[in-house]
């Protein structure tokens, strides 16, 4: 039997070369920029520079979840052709997209009970989500079945961490994750947050500091918190929303303080970027502990 297909939605921020090179398929997640809908993924219809310049100039981007019908159509195609597939979806804590996928799969399985399609809630976003897709592709290429890969990813997703800081709190306010008073006060005091993707897949505030430099140092320190001393990390990926100089500064700090085989920097895509705004930086990596253990150790499970 041919190897199964891995499908990931376009919020994953994987570069086109990685998508092609790892034999992945992308399910587009639309977004709207001032009334113009963009259907394709990572900067295929508008450049990153144009997009983030538009946001800085006050234009508003809105994201749209992938609906039930889109998933039902995709699942039916695989079922009719007898092809196996694994769909890795943006965190259910950030979007209803995964719930739509799960509902559509139940309906398709009722019509095609022998179909072998798996939907996984990544409990992550941006390149943290993308890292899981690459790990799934690695396991597939090692010869694991679709069911074995799905089970492995269900475990692995709890040790894939993603931490964020943003430059402008008003984007979190627009997304309903921060009230306006806090956003205005934070901006006036130059407060920068440390956020992560919590175990339940939501975006959570973990700490806050004054000033950009302190925020970047705090971001890097989370790696030390979550890995054993002397451990060599395979991969650290830094996502940014048009602040490449700061992203490379973070990369340099990580290389100076940790043993890492590969540190890469890439632009964050338009989906998550719409909610974090220009100047955001994310760091994704595999840790020695689970997210649940991290929360319990440093935040009492909160």
Short mmCIF file of C-alpha atoms in Angstrom, two decimals, residues 132-273:
data_model
loop_
_atom_site.label_atom_id
_atom_site.label_comp_id
_atom_site.label_asym_id
_atom_site.label_seq_id
_atom_site.Cartn_x
_atom_site.Cartn_y
_atom_site.Cartn_z
CA UNK A 132 4.48 18.47 14.36
CA UNK A 133 3.72 18.04 10.65
CA UNK A 134 7.43 17.60 9.90
CA UNK A 135 7.77 15.06 12.72
CA UNK A 136 4.77 13.16 11.35
CA UNK A 137 6.40 13.09 7.92
CA UNK A 138 9.58 11.74 9.47
CA UNK A 139 7.71 8.89 11.16
CA UNK A 140 5.83 8.10 7.95
CA UNK A 141 9.12 7.95 6.08
CA UNK A 142 10.50 5.60 8.74
CA UNK A 143 7.70 3.18 7.84
CA UNK A 144 5.11 3.79 10.54
CA UNK A 145 1.48 3.29 9.56
CA UNK A 146 -1.01 6.13 9.64
CA UNK A 147 -2.46 4.84 12.92
CA UNK A 148 0.99 4.44 14.47
CA UNK A 149 2.02 7.92 13.35
CA UNK A 150 -1.19 9.43 14.69
CA UNK A 151 -0.66 7.77 18.08
CA UNK A 152 2.97 8.93 18.18
CA UNK A 153 2.01 12.54 17.34
CA UNK A 154 -0.73 12.49 19.99
CA UNK A 155 2.03 11.88 22.54
CA UNK A 156 4.70 14.08 20.98
CA UNK A 157 2.49 17.17 20.79
CA UNK A 158 2.63 17.51 24.57
CA UNK A 159 6.41 18.03 24.50
CA UNK A 160 6.48 20.49 21.59
CA UNK A 161 6.55 23.97 23.12
CA UNK A 162 5.80 27.37 21.61
CA UNK A 163 6.41 30.68 23.39
CA UNK A 164 5.53 34.13 22.05
CA UNK A 165 6.07 37.79 22.74
CA UNK A 166 4.34 40.65 20.94
CA UNK A 167 5.30 44.26 20.37
CA UNK A 168 1.80 45.78 20.29
CA UNK A 169 -0.80 44.60 22.80
CA UNK A 170 -3.68 46.07 20.79
CA UNK A 171 -3.67 43.08 18.42
CA UNK A 172 -4.36 40.74 21.34
CA UNK A 173 -7.17 43.07 22.37
CA UNK A 174 -8.72 42.95 18.90
CA UNK A 175 -8.62 39.16 19.04
CA UNK A 176 -10.49 39.14 22.34
CA UNK A 177 -7.52 37.92 24.40
CA UNK A 178 -6.86 41.14 26.29
CA UNK A 179 -9.24 43.87 27.41
CA UNK A 180 -8.74 47.35 26.02
CA UNK A 181 -7.83 48.96 29.34
CA UNK A 182 -5.02 46.45 29.89
CA UNK A 183 -3.81 46.89 26.33
CA UNK A 184 -3.71 50.69 26.58
CA UNK A 185 -2.07 50.64 30.01
CA UNK A 186 0.46 48.05 28.89
CA UNK A 187 1.38 50.07 25.82
CA UNK A 188 1.83 53.23 27.90
CA UNK A 189 4.17 51.41 30.30
CA UNK A 190 6.04 49.57 27.52
CA UNK A 191 4.89 46.24 28.95
CA UNK A 192 5.72 43.17 26.85
CA UNK A 193 4.08 39.81 27.54
CA UNK A 194 5.40 36.28 27.51
CA UNK A 195 2.73 33.97 26.15
CA UNK A 196 2.63 30.28 25.44
CA UNK A 197 0.32 27.68 24.00
CA UNK A 198 -1.07 26.09 27.15
CA UNK A 199 -1.75 22.33 27.50
CA UNK A 200 -5.36 22.87 26.44
CA UNK A 201 -4.21 24.64 23.27
CA UNK A 202 -5.17 28.18 24.27
CA UNK A 203 -2.93 31.24 24.14
CA UNK A 204 -1.99 32.01 27.75
CA UNK A 205 -0.21 34.90 29.44
CA UNK A 206 2.66 33.54 31.55
CA UNK A 207 4.66 36.64 32.47
CA UNK A 208 5.29 40.26 31.54
CA UNK A 209 8.30 42.55 31.61
CA UNK A 210 9.05 46.14 30.71
CA UNK A 211 10.87 46.65 27.43
CA UNK A 212 11.62 44.70 24.30
CA UNK A 213 15.12 43.51 25.26
CA UNK A 214 13.89 42.01 28.51
CA UNK A 215 11.05 40.28 26.64
CA UNK A 216 13.45 38.64 24.20
CA UNK A 217 15.68 37.44 27.05
CA UNK A 218 12.64 36.04 28.85
CA UNK A 219 11.60 34.25 25.67
CA UNK A 220 14.99 32.54 25.39
CA UNK A 221 15.03 31.58 29.08
CA UNK A 222 12.04 29.28 28.60
CA UNK A 223 14.26 26.77 26.78
CA UNK A 224 16.52 26.43 29.82
CA UNK A 225 13.47 25.97 32.02
CA UNK A 226 12.14 23.04 30.04
CA UNK A 227 15.20 20.96 29.12
CA UNK A 228 17.77 19.16 31.24
CA UNK A 229 21.24 20.75 31.65
CA UNK A 230 23.61 19.87 28.84
CA UNK A 231 20.94 18.45 26.55
CA UNK A 232 21.42 19.08 22.85
CA UNK A 233 18.29 20.27 21.10
CA UNK A 234 17.70 19.00 17.58
CA UNK A 235 15.78 21.99 16.27
CA UNK A 236 14.67 25.42 17.42
CA UNK A 237 12.51 27.45 15.04
CA UNK A 238 11.97 31.18 15.45
CA UNK A 239 8.90 32.71 13.84
CA UNK A 240 8.57 36.49 13.46
CA UNK A 241 6.12 39.00 12.07
CA UNK A 242 8.42 41.26 10.07
CA UNK A 243 11.05 41.86 12.77
CA UNK A 244 13.88 39.80 11.34
CA UNK A 245 16.69 41.62 13.15
CA UNK A 246 15.19 40.82 16.56
CA UNK A 247 14.53 37.24 15.48
CA UNK A 248 18.19 36.73 14.60
CA UNK A 249 19.16 38.34 17.91
CA UNK A 250 17.06 35.68 19.63
CA UNK A 251 18.74 33.02 17.51
CA UNK A 252 22.16 34.29 18.60
CA UNK A 253 21.15 34.24 22.28
CA UNK A 254 19.92 30.67 21.93
CA UNK A 255 23.15 29.54 20.27
CA UNK A 256 25.22 31.22 23.00
CA UNK A 257 23.34 29.60 25.87
CA UNK A 258 22.21 26.20 24.55
CA UNK A 259 23.48 23.27 22.55
CA UNK A 260 21.34 23.25 19.40
CA UNK A 261 21.94 21.33 16.18
CA UNK A 262 19.79 23.66 14.08
CA UNK A 263 18.31 27.11 14.68
CA UNK A 264 16.20 28.54 11.88
CA UNK A 265 14.39 31.83 11.43
CA UNK A 266 11.32 32.32 9.27
CA UNK A 267 8.49 34.74 8.75
CA UNK A 268 5.22 33.97 10.49
CA UNK A 269 2.30 33.44 8.14
CA UNK A 270 -0.76 35.65 7.76
CA UNK A 271 -3.15 33.56 9.90
CA UNK A 272 -1.50 33.72 13.32
CA UNK A 273 0.25 36.94 12.33
#
